[in-house]
């Protein structure tokens, strides 16, 4: 059954909408926001969903206002922004590499951001803000190295993935070396950061990540049509007027910045960037990068994982990175088996 519909907008332009994809995006948005409300109400001082919504619109009492706006809302917003950034970043890398395994987790961007953070922690005993800047710098340096090493008359899928795997192995070894050279206090601090967690996140993490998303997400979406055209091949895309390498450079830089900033805000939360785009594509059954669906899928996955980490284990709360790692690892094994049966690997 055909679900595409053309909708005319003022000015004589027409926009083609995929009804199924639009429905999936709406449902994922509602899921992410609904889980966020439930998560805000979770804790030592439980609140009902109605109390949370009343407080969010400024009608709660002083105690509720403090708990929601100062303690829980920033953590949830960081979770939404980190998940959205990883989801759209993973969709970009998988589309550019034309490989479902071409995500920041596999390519080593998370490990590069971790190396930057560990350098600041181990060598300089930096503050939280300095660690975040170190993670951002590490992600950018790693992304640049991958792009340069993968360049040979352009950047192509399997070469990008293979170079990324190699860089990831090298950076992982560097991270191990840094940990062995640190004292016990810095090592413990580094291991906690490397797990990936939303504990203690406040407005200081929200605003930089929100500002970066506000700039980069529109840039990515503005280039989504050209990105979809590249799936027909470089020759066809160039014939249709797409500057393929310029497009890849802009979108890879955007994906690296989104992934590195998410890692800087919450640590290396694993597998969200890998699983979110694939789950979104399977739900929408739509070709192309599915950027918006991947973004909301990533946000929903991370908030739900944080909800599970707080509720499923009682007083022994797990870092959200542990939950996403377990779920993502199971998904990765399933994906590898599926790709092998299909003869693609």
mmCIF file of C-alpha atoms in Angstrom:
data_model
loop_
_atom_site.group_PDB
_atom_site.id
_atom_site.type_symbol
_atom_site.label_atom_id
_atom_site.label_comp_id
_atom_site.label_asym_id
_atom_site.label_seq_id
_atom_site.Cartn_x
_atom_site.Cartn_y
_atom_site.Cartn_z
ATOM 1 C CA UNK A 1 0.000 0.000 0.000
ATOM 2 C CA UNK A 2 1.417 3.354 -1.027
ATOM 3 C CA UNK A 3 1.774 5.795 1.854
ATOM 4 C CA UNK A 4 3.478 8.741 0.131
ATOM 5 C CA UNK A 5 1.396 11.878 -0.247
ATOM 6 C CA UNK A 6 2.231 15.198 -1.854
ATOM 7 C CA UNK A 7 1.205 18.236 0.192
ATOM 8 C CA UNK A 8 1.185 21.713 -1.319
ATOM 9 C CA UNK A 9 2.444 24.601 0.795
ATOM 10 C CA UNK A 10 2.196 28.386 0.203
ATOM 11 C CA UNK A 11 4.369 29.614 -2.637
ATOM 12 C CA UNK A 12 3.567 26.785 -5.014
ATOM 13 C CA UNK A 13 5.949 24.295 -3.420
ATOM 14 C CA UNK A 14 4.979 20.705 -2.745
ATOM 15 C CA UNK A 15 6.295 18.403 -0.056
ATOM 16 C CA UNK A 16 6.080 14.629 -0.261
ATOM 17 C CA UNK A 17 5.153 13.011 3.022
ATOM 18 C CA UNK A 18 5.420 9.362 3.965
ATOM 19 C CA UNK A 19 2.398 8.704 6.171
ATOM 20 C CA UNK A 20 3.961 5.701 7.923
ATOM 21 C CA UNK A 21 7.221 7.522 8.613
ATOM 22 C CA UNK A 22 5.331 10.567 9.898
ATOM 23 C CA UNK A 23 3.248 8.352 12.190
ATOM 24 C CA UNK A 24 6.385 6.651 13.546
ATOM 25 C CA UNK A 25 8.037 10.030 14.238
ATOM 26 C CA UNK A 26 4.951 11.260 16.093
ATOM 27 C CA UNK A 27 4.732 8.064 18.162
ATOM 28 C CA UNK A 28 8.446 8.148 18.992
ATOM 29 C CA UNK A 29 8.148 11.796 20.020
ATOM 30 C CA UNK A 30 5.237 10.989 22.309
ATOM 31 C CA UNK A 31 7.119 7.977 23.710
ATOM 32 C CA UNK A 32 10.233 10.041 24.458
ATOM 33 C CA UNK A 33 8.277 12.874 26.063
ATOM 34 C CA UNK A 34 5.986 10.522 27.996
ATOM 35 C CA UNK A 35 8.964 8.546 29.339
ATOM 36 C CA UNK A 36 10.581 11.864 30.297
ATOM 37 C CA UNK A 37 7.562 12.847 32.380
ATOM 38 C CA UNK A 38 7.592 9.465 34.135
ATOM 39 C CA UNK A 39 11.335 9.753 34.732
ATOM 40 C CA UNK A 40 10.985 13.209 36.265
ATOM 41 C CA UNK A 41 8.439 11.743 38.673
ATOM 42 C CA UNK A 42 10.808 8.921 39.694
ATOM 43 C CA UNK A 43 12.983 9.166 42.802
ATOM 44 C CA UNK A 44 13.022 9.357 46.582
ATOM 45 C CA UNK A 45 10.236 11.930 46.329
ATOM 46 C CA UNK A 46 7.843 10.345 43.794
ATOM 47 C CA UNK A 47 5.482 12.530 41.807
ATOM 48 C CA UNK A 48 2.545 11.632 39.602
ATOM 49 C CA UNK A 49 2.552 12.556 35.926
ATOM 50 C CA UNK A 50 -0.103 15.220 36.570
ATOM 51 C CA UNK A 51 2.025 16.766 39.333
ATOM 52 C CA UNK A 52 5.030 16.833 37.010
ATOM 53 C CA UNK A 53 3.078 18.499 34.210
ATOM 54 C CA UNK A 54 1.548 20.999 36.634
ATOM 55 C CA UNK A 55 4.998 21.865 37.957
ATOM 56 C CA UNK A 56 6.468 22.211 34.464
ATOM 57 C CA UNK A 57 3.895 24.888 33.626
ATOM 58 C CA UNK A 58 4.724 26.767 36.824
ATOM 59 C CA UNK A 59 1.780 25.683 39.000
ATOM 60 C CA UNK A 60 3.601 23.453 41.505
ATOM 61 C CA UNK A 61 4.541 24.275 45.090
ATOM 62 C CA UNK A 62 8.054 25.367 46.073
ATOM 63 C CA UNK A 63 9.223 21.863 46.901
ATOM 64 C CA UNK A 64 7.987 20.472 43.610
ATOM 65 C CA UNK A 65 9.515 23.369 41.692
ATOM 66 C CA UNK A 66 12.915 22.732 43.250
ATOM 67 C CA UNK A 67 12.826 18.969 42.694
ATOM 68 C CA UNK A 68 11.662 19.238 39.092
ATOM 69 C CA UNK A 69 13.493 22.269 37.734
ATOM 70 C CA UNK A 70 16.742 22.014 39.688
ATOM 71 C CA UNK A 71 17.259 18.287 40.237
ATOM 72 C CA UNK A 72 15.424 16.137 37.701
ATOM 73 C CA UNK A 73 14.553 18.190 34.621
ATOM 74 C CA UNK A 74 18.191 18.970 33.664
ATOM 75 C CA UNK A 75 19.102 15.272 33.831
ATOM 76 C CA UNK A 76 16.158 14.326 31.624
ATOM 77 C CA UNK A 77 16.928 17.087 29.124
ATOM 78 C CA UNK A 78 20.551 15.971 28.914
ATOM 79 C CA UNK A 79 19.291 12.439 28.284
ATOM 80 C CA UNK A 80 16.976 13.589 25.496
ATOM 81 C CA UNK A 81 19.646 15.743 23.856
ATOM 82 C CA UNK A 82 22.381 13.113 24.153
ATOM 83 C CA UNK A 83 20.096 10.406 22.752
ATOM 84 C CA UNK A 84 18.945 12.646 19.902
ATOM 85 C CA UNK A 85 22.519 13.652 19.062
ATOM 86 C CA UNK A 86 23.716 10.049 19.028
ATOM 87 C CA UNK A 87 20.704 8.924 16.999
ATOM 88 C CA UNK A 88 21.114 11.479 14.232
ATOM 89 C CA UNK A 89 24.922 11.168 14.311
ATOM 90 C CA UNK A 90 24.651 7.401 13.908
ATOM 91 C CA UNK A 91 22.183 7.788 11.032
ATOM 92 C CA UNK A 92 24.591 10.120 9.236
ATOM 93 C CA UNK A 93 27.575 7.807 9.586
ATOM 94 C CA UNK A 94 25.613 4.720 8.562
ATOM 95 C CA UNK A 95 24.254 6.500 5.494
ATOM 96 C CA UNK A 96 27.625 7.934 4.456
ATOM 97 C CA UNK A 97 29.391 4.604 4.948
ATOM 98 C CA UNK A 98 26.442 2.640 3.487
ATOM 99 C CA UNK A 99 26.985 0.127 6.250
ATOM 100 C CA UNK A 100 24.744 -0.646 9.254
ATOM 101 C CA UNK A 101 27.900 -1.086 11.341
ATOM 102 C CA UNK A 102 29.240 2.349 10.404
ATOM 103 C CA UNK A 103 28.288 4.030 13.662
ATOM 104 C CA UNK A 104 30.391 6.224 15.973
ATOM 105 C CA UNK A 105 30.697 3.280 18.396
ATOM 106 C CA UNK A 106 32.412 1.126 15.781
ATOM 107 C CA UNK A 107 34.387 3.911 14.089
ATOM 108 C CA UNK A 108 36.115 4.966 17.313
ATOM 109 C CA UNK A 109 34.677 8.440 17.849
ATOM 110 C CA UNK A 110 33.507 7.551 21.344
ATOM 111 C CA UNK A 111 36.938 6.154 22.151
ATOM 112 C CA UNK A 112 38.548 9.323 20.786
ATOM 113 C CA UNK A 113 36.359 11.506 22.981
ATOM 114 C CA UNK A 114 37.221 9.227 25.899
ATOM 115 C CA UNK A 115 40.937 9.686 25.174
ATOM 116 C CA UNK A 116 40.510 13.457 25.308
ATOM 117 C CA UNK A 117 38.647 13.247 28.597
ATOM 118 C CA UNK A 118 41.170 10.813 30.108
ATOM 119 C CA UNK A 119 44.036 13.079 29.104
ATOM 120 C CA UNK A 120 42.465 15.950 31.029
ATOM 121 C CA UNK A 121 41.610 13.755 34.035
ATOM 122 C CA UNK A 122 44.891 11.840 34.296
ATOM 123 C CA UNK A 123 47.456 14.431 33.237
ATOM 124 C CA UNK A 124 45.852 17.648 34.461
ATOM 125 C CA UNK A 125 43.249 16.597 37.083
ATOM 126 C CA UNK A 126 40.848 18.906 35.270
ATOM 127 C CA UNK A 127 37.440 20.127 36.351
ATOM 128 C CA UNK A 128 34.188 18.759 34.919
ATOM 129 C CA UNK A 129 34.021 21.527 32.308
ATOM 130 C CA UNK A 130 37.630 20.917 31.289
ATOM 131 C CA UNK A 131 36.933 17.184 30.978
ATOM 132 C CA UNK A 132 33.982 17.987 28.703
ATOM 133 C CA UNK A 133 36.159 20.210 26.517
ATOM 134 C CA UNK A 134 38.818 17.504 26.409
ATOM 135 C CA UNK A 135 36.222 14.963 25.258
ATOM 136 C CA UNK A 136 34.994 17.328 22.546
ATOM 137 C CA UNK A 137 38.555 17.966 21.344
ATOM 138 C CA UNK A 138 39.362 14.239 21.394
ATOM 139 C CA UNK A 139 36.302 13.439 19.298
ATOM 140 C CA UNK A 140 37.145 16.133 16.740
ATOM 141 C CA UNK A 141 40.772 15.009 16.441
ATOM 142 C CA UNK A 142 39.729 11.375 16.011
ATOM 143 C CA UNK A 143 37.072 12.250 13.437
ATOM 144 C CA UNK A 144 39.609 14.320 11.474
ATOM 145 C CA UNK A 145 42.140 11.476 11.572
ATOM 146 C CA UNK A 146 39.569 8.973 10.297
ATOM 147 C CA UNK A 147 38.525 11.278 7.458
ATOM 148 C CA UNK A 148 42.113 11.986 6.374
ATOM 149 C CA UNK A 149 43.203 8.343 6.537
ATOM 150 C CA UNK A 150 40.089 7.166 4.681
ATOM 151 C CA UNK A 151 40.508 9.744 1.889
ATOM 152 C CA UNK A 152 41.515 8.391 -1.496
ATOM 153 C CA UNK A 153 39.869 10.365 -4.271
ATOM 154 C CA UNK A 154 36.935 10.622 -1.911
ATOM 155 C CA UNK A 155 35.653 8.843 1.194
ATOM 156 C CA UNK A 156 33.925 5.526 0.571
ATOM 157 C CA UNK A 157 31.972 3.229 2.832
ATOM 158 C CA UNK A 158 34.020 0.136 3.619
ATOM 159 C CA UNK A 159 37.286 2.080 3.674
ATOM 160 C CA UNK A 160 35.751 4.459 6.207
ATOM 161 C CA UNK A 161 34.611 1.577 8.410
ATOM 162 C CA UNK A 162 37.935 -0.283 8.203
ATOM 163 C CA UNK A 163 39.950 2.845 8.977
ATOM 164 C CA UNK A 164 37.595 3.645 11.842
ATOM 165 C CA UNK A 165 38.036 0.175 13.340
ATOM 166 C CA UNK A 166 41.798 0.541 13.129
ATOM 167 C CA UNK A 167 41.773 4.001 14.709
ATOM 168 C CA UNK A 168 39.424 2.714 17.417
ATOM 169 C CA UNK A 169 41.889 -0.058 18.311
ATOM 170 C CA UNK A 170 44.781 2.400 18.557
ATOM 171 C CA UNK A 171 42.833 4.902 20.664
ATOM 172 C CA UNK A 172 41.541 2.129 22.941
ATOM 173 C CA UNK A 173 45.158 1.125 23.594
ATOM 174 C CA UNK A 174 46.014 4.753 24.400
ATOM 175 C CA UNK A 175 43.109 4.880 26.850
ATOM 176 C CA UNK A 176 44.393 1.746 28.587
ATOM 177 C CA UNK A 177 47.858 3.261 28.845
ATOM 178 C CA UNK A 178 46.474 6.467 30.376
ATOM 179 C CA UNK A 179 44.564 4.468 32.973
ATOM 180 C CA UNK A 180 47.668 2.505 33.977
ATOM 181 C CA UNK A 181 49.598 5.761 34.488
ATOM 182 C CA UNK A 182 46.954 7.411 36.678
ATOM 183 C CA UNK A 183 46.747 7.306 40.463
ATOM 184 C CA UNK A 184 43.914 5.454 42.156
ATOM 185 C CA UNK A 185 41.719 8.528 42.635
ATOM 186 C CA UNK A 186 41.987 9.712 39.034
ATOM 187 C CA UNK A 187 41.581 6.154 37.745
ATOM 188 C CA UNK A 188 38.367 5.689 39.724
ATOM 189 C CA UNK A 189 37.058 9.021 38.448
ATOM 190 C CA UNK A 190 37.970 8.087 34.883
ATOM 191 C CA UNK A 191 36.295 4.671 35.057
ATOM 192 C CA UNK A 192 33.065 6.237 36.333
ATOM 193 C CA UNK A 193 33.126 8.746 33.468
ATOM 194 C CA UNK A 194 33.900 6.018 30.907
ATOM 195 C CA UNK A 195 30.817 4.044 31.914
ATOM 196 C CA UNK A 196 28.442 6.712 30.606
ATOM 197 C CA UNK A 197 26.049 8.194 33.128
ATOM 198 C CA UNK A 198 23.456 10.933 33.595
ATOM 199 C CA UNK A 199 24.018 11.176 37.353
ATOM 200 C CA UNK A 200 24.610 14.712 38.576
ATOM 201 C CA UNK A 201 23.872 16.343 35.225
ATOM 202 C CA UNK A 202 22.580 19.897 35.558
ATOM 203 C CA UNK A 203 21.915 23.006 33.493
ATOM 204 C CA UNK A 204 25.649 23.469 32.840
ATOM 205 C CA UNK A 205 25.467 20.446 30.517
ATOM 206 C CA UNK A 206 22.061 21.311 29.047
ATOM 207 C CA UNK A 207 22.760 24.734 27.539
ATOM 208 C CA UNK A 208 25.940 23.984 25.504
ATOM 209 C CA UNK A 209 24.446 20.783 24.109
ATOM 210 C CA UNK A 210 21.142 22.501 23.325
ATOM 211 C CA UNK A 211 22.927 25.356 21.539
ATOM 212 C CA UNK A 212 25.011 22.960 19.458
ATOM 213 C CA UNK A 213 21.949 20.899 18.496
ATOM 214 C CA UNK A 214 20.055 24.081 17.601
ATOM 215 C CA UNK A 215 22.798 24.943 15.105
ATOM 216 C CA UNK A 216 23.739 21.525 13.700
ATOM 217 C CA UNK A 217 20.386 19.736 13.431
ATOM 218 C CA UNK A 218 18.915 22.327 10.991
ATOM 219 C CA UNK A 219 22.127 22.108 8.933
ATOM 220 C CA UNK A 220 21.813 18.332 8.761
ATOM 221 C CA UNK A 221 18.108 18.381 7.895
ATOM 222 C CA UNK A 222 18.684 21.014 5.210
ATOM 223 C CA UNK A 223 21.067 18.589 3.494
ATOM 224 C CA UNK A 224 18.933 15.476 3.995
ATOM 225 C CA UNK A 225 17.544 15.480 0.433
ATOM 226 C CA UNK A 226 21.037 15.662 -1.059
ATOM 227 C CA UNK A 227 22.188 12.934 1.348
ATOM 228 C CA UNK A 228 19.394 10.676 0.168
ATOM 229 C CA UNK A 229 20.423 11.273 -3.450
ATOM 230 C CA UNK A 230 23.953 10.029 -2.691
ATOM 231 C CA UNK A 231 22.505 6.559 -2.080
ATOM 232 C CA UNK A 232 22.153 6.289 -5.880
ATOM 233 C CA UNK A 233 25.945 6.507 -6.222
ATOM 234 C CA UNK A 234 28.481 9.288 -6.623
ATOM 235 C CA UNK A 235 28.255 9.506 -10.410
ATOM 236 C CA UNK A 236 24.476 9.889 -10.444
ATOM 237 C CA UNK A 237 24.581 12.344 -7.536
ATOM 238 C CA UNK A 238 27.193 14.500 -9.260
ATOM 239 C CA UNK A 239 25.131 14.452 -12.451
ATOM 240 C CA UNK A 240 22.144 15.702 -10.457
ATOM 241 C CA UNK A 241 24.169 18.626 -9.131
ATOM 242 C CA UNK A 242 25.135 17.284 -5.695
ATOM 243 C CA UNK A 243 28.662 18.186 -4.601
ATOM 244 C CA UNK A 244 29.212 14.803 -3.014
ATOM 245 C CA UNK A 245 32.527 15.276 -1.203
ATOM 246 C CA UNK A 246 31.569 18.701 0.092
ATOM 247 C CA UNK A 247 28.292 17.219 1.350
ATOM 248 C CA UNK A 248 30.090 14.337 3.069
ATOM 249 C CA UNK A 249 32.556 16.699 4.711
ATOM 250 C CA UNK A 250 29.810 18.964 6.089
ATOM 251 C CA UNK A 251 27.680 16.084 7.343
ATOM 252 C CA UNK A 252 30.601 14.118 8.794
ATOM 253 C CA UNK A 253 31.767 17.223 10.644
ATOM 254 C CA UNK A 254 28.229 17.723 11.970
ATOM 255 C CA UNK A 255 28.017 14.061 13.021
ATOM 256 C CA UNK A 256 31.409 14.213 14.756
ATOM 257 C CA UNK A 257 30.434 17.374 16.645
ATOM 258 C CA UNK A 258 27.078 15.915 17.703
ATOM 259 C CA UNK A 259 28.653 12.647 18.851
ATOM 260 C CA UNK A 260 31.572 14.300 20.628
ATOM 261 C CA UNK A 261 29.353 16.821 22.399
ATOM 262 C CA UNK A 262 27.005 14.035 23.531
ATOM 263 C CA UNK A 263 29.998 12.112 24.879
ATOM 264 C CA UNK A 264 31.280 15.237 26.594
ATOM 265 C CA UNK A 265 27.923 15.712 28.321
ATOM 266 C CA UNK A 266 27.233 12.141 29.473
ATOM 267 C CA UNK A 267 30.336 10.076 28.819
ATOM 268 C CA UNK A 268 30.571 7.361 26.135
ATOM 269 C CA UNK A 269 27.015 5.978 26.201
ATOM 270 C CA UNK A 270 27.390 2.912 24.038
ATOM 271 C CA UNK A 271 25.318 1.490 21.195
ATOM 272 C CA UNK A 272 22.604 4.170 20.989
ATOM 273 C CA UNK A 273 24.166 5.553 17.808
ATOM 274 C CA UNK A 274 24.301 2.022 16.382
ATOM 275 C CA UNK A 275 20.814 0.807 17.237
ATOM 276 C CA UNK A 276 18.637 3.931 16.934
ATOM 277 C CA UNK A 277 18.963 4.422 13.135
ATOM 278 C CA UNK A 278 18.422 0.730 12.414
ATOM 279 C CA UNK A 279 15.357 0.483 14.640
ATOM 280 C CA UNK A 280 13.964 3.682 13.126
ATOM 281 C CA UNK A 281 14.433 2.340 9.595
ATOM 282 C CA UNK A 282 12.730 -0.931 10.447
ATOM 283 C CA UNK A 283 9.763 0.912 11.934
ATOM 284 C CA UNK A 284 9.339 3.427 9.119
ATOM 285 C CA UNK A 285 10.145 0.890 6.348
ATOM 286 C CA UNK A 286 11.317 3.929 4.445
ATOM 287 C CA UNK A 287 14.503 4.265 2.363
ATOM 288 C CA UNK A 288 16.931 7.034 3.079
ATOM 289 C CA UNK A 289 18.646 8.166 6.270
ATOM 290 C CA UNK A 290 15.448 8.617 8.360
ATOM 291 C CA UNK A 291 17.162 11.415 10.275
ATOM 292 C CA UNK A 292 14.197 12.709 12.277
ATOM 293 C CA UNK A 293 13.004 9.216 13.188
ATOM 294 C CA UNK A 294 16.549 8.255 14.234
ATOM 295 C CA UNK A 295 16.838 11.394 16.342
ATOM 296 C CA UNK A 296 13.651 10.684 18.295
ATOM 297 C CA UNK A 297 14.442 6.984 18.522
ATOM 298 C CA UNK A 298 17.788 7.820 20.132
ATOM 299 C CA UNK A 299 16.119 10.207 22.580
ATOM 300 C CA UNK A 300 13.476 7.612 23.490
ATOM 301 C CA UNK A 301 16.052 4.820 23.913
ATOM 302 C CA UNK A 302 18.248 6.809 26.264
ATOM 303 C CA UNK A 303 15.412 8.099 28.431
ATOM 304 C CA UNK A 304 13.899 4.615 28.657
ATOM 305 C CA UNK A 305 17.312 3.144 29.503
ATOM 306 C CA UNK A 306 17.724 5.725 32.263
ATOM 307 C CA UNK A 307 14.251 4.851 33.562
ATOM 308 C CA UNK A 308 15.204 1.157 33.642
ATOM 309 C CA UNK A 309 18.512 1.914 35.353
ATOM 310 C CA UNK A 310 16.691 3.780 38.136
ATOM 311 C CA UNK A 311 13.705 1.469 38.604
ATOM 312 C CA UNK A 312 14.730 -2.082 37.720
ATOM 313 C CA UNK A 313 17.528 -2.540 40.262
ATOM 314 C CA UNK A 314 16.115 -0.901 43.390
ATOM 315 C CA UNK A 315 18.610 1.081 45.429
ATOM 316 C CA UNK A 316 21.496 -0.242 43.298
ATOM 317 C CA UNK A 317 21.072 2.139 40.385
ATOM 318 C CA UNK A 318 23.129 1.364 37.303
ATOM 319 C CA UNK A 319 24.740 3.967 35.062
ATOM 320 C CA UNK A 320 22.695 4.356 31.907
ATOM 321 C CA UNK A 321 25.705 3.305 29.833
ATOM 322 C CA UNK A 322 25.571 -0.180 31.379
ATOM 323 C CA UNK A 323 21.928 -0.620 30.341
ATOM 324 C CA UNK A 324 22.481 0.628 26.783
ATOM 325 C CA UNK A 325 25.609 -1.523 26.538
ATOM 326 C CA UNK A 326 23.722 -4.704 27.444
ATOM 327 C CA UNK A 327 20.786 -3.954 25.148
ATOM 328 C CA UNK A 328 23.020 -2.734 22.339
ATOM 329 C CA UNK A 329 25.302 -5.749 22.591
ATOM 330 C CA UNK A 330 22.363 -8.099 22.171
ATOM 331 C CA UNK A 331 21.168 -6.047 19.205
ATOM 332 C CA UNK A 332 24.646 -6.071 17.620
ATOM 333 C CA UNK A 333 24.817 -9.866 17.823
ATOM 334 C CA UNK A 334 21.370 -10.113 16.225
ATOM 335 C CA UNK A 335 22.398 -7.672 13.479
ATOM 336 C CA UNK A 336 25.584 -9.617 12.703
ATOM 337 C CA UNK A 337 23.640 -12.884 12.463
ATOM 338 C CA UNK A 338 21.043 -11.237 10.205
ATOM 339 C CA UNK A 339 23.666 -9.700 7.922
ATOM 340 C CA UNK A 340 25.520 -13.018 7.706
ATOM 341 C CA UNK A 341 22.363 -14.929 6.768
ATOM 342 C CA UNK A 342 21.671 -12.317 4.098
ATOM 343 C CA UNK A 343 25.175 -12.856 2.703
ATOM 344 C CA UNK A 344 26.263 -9.267 3.235
ATOM 345 C CA UNK A 345 29.154 -10.128 5.569
#
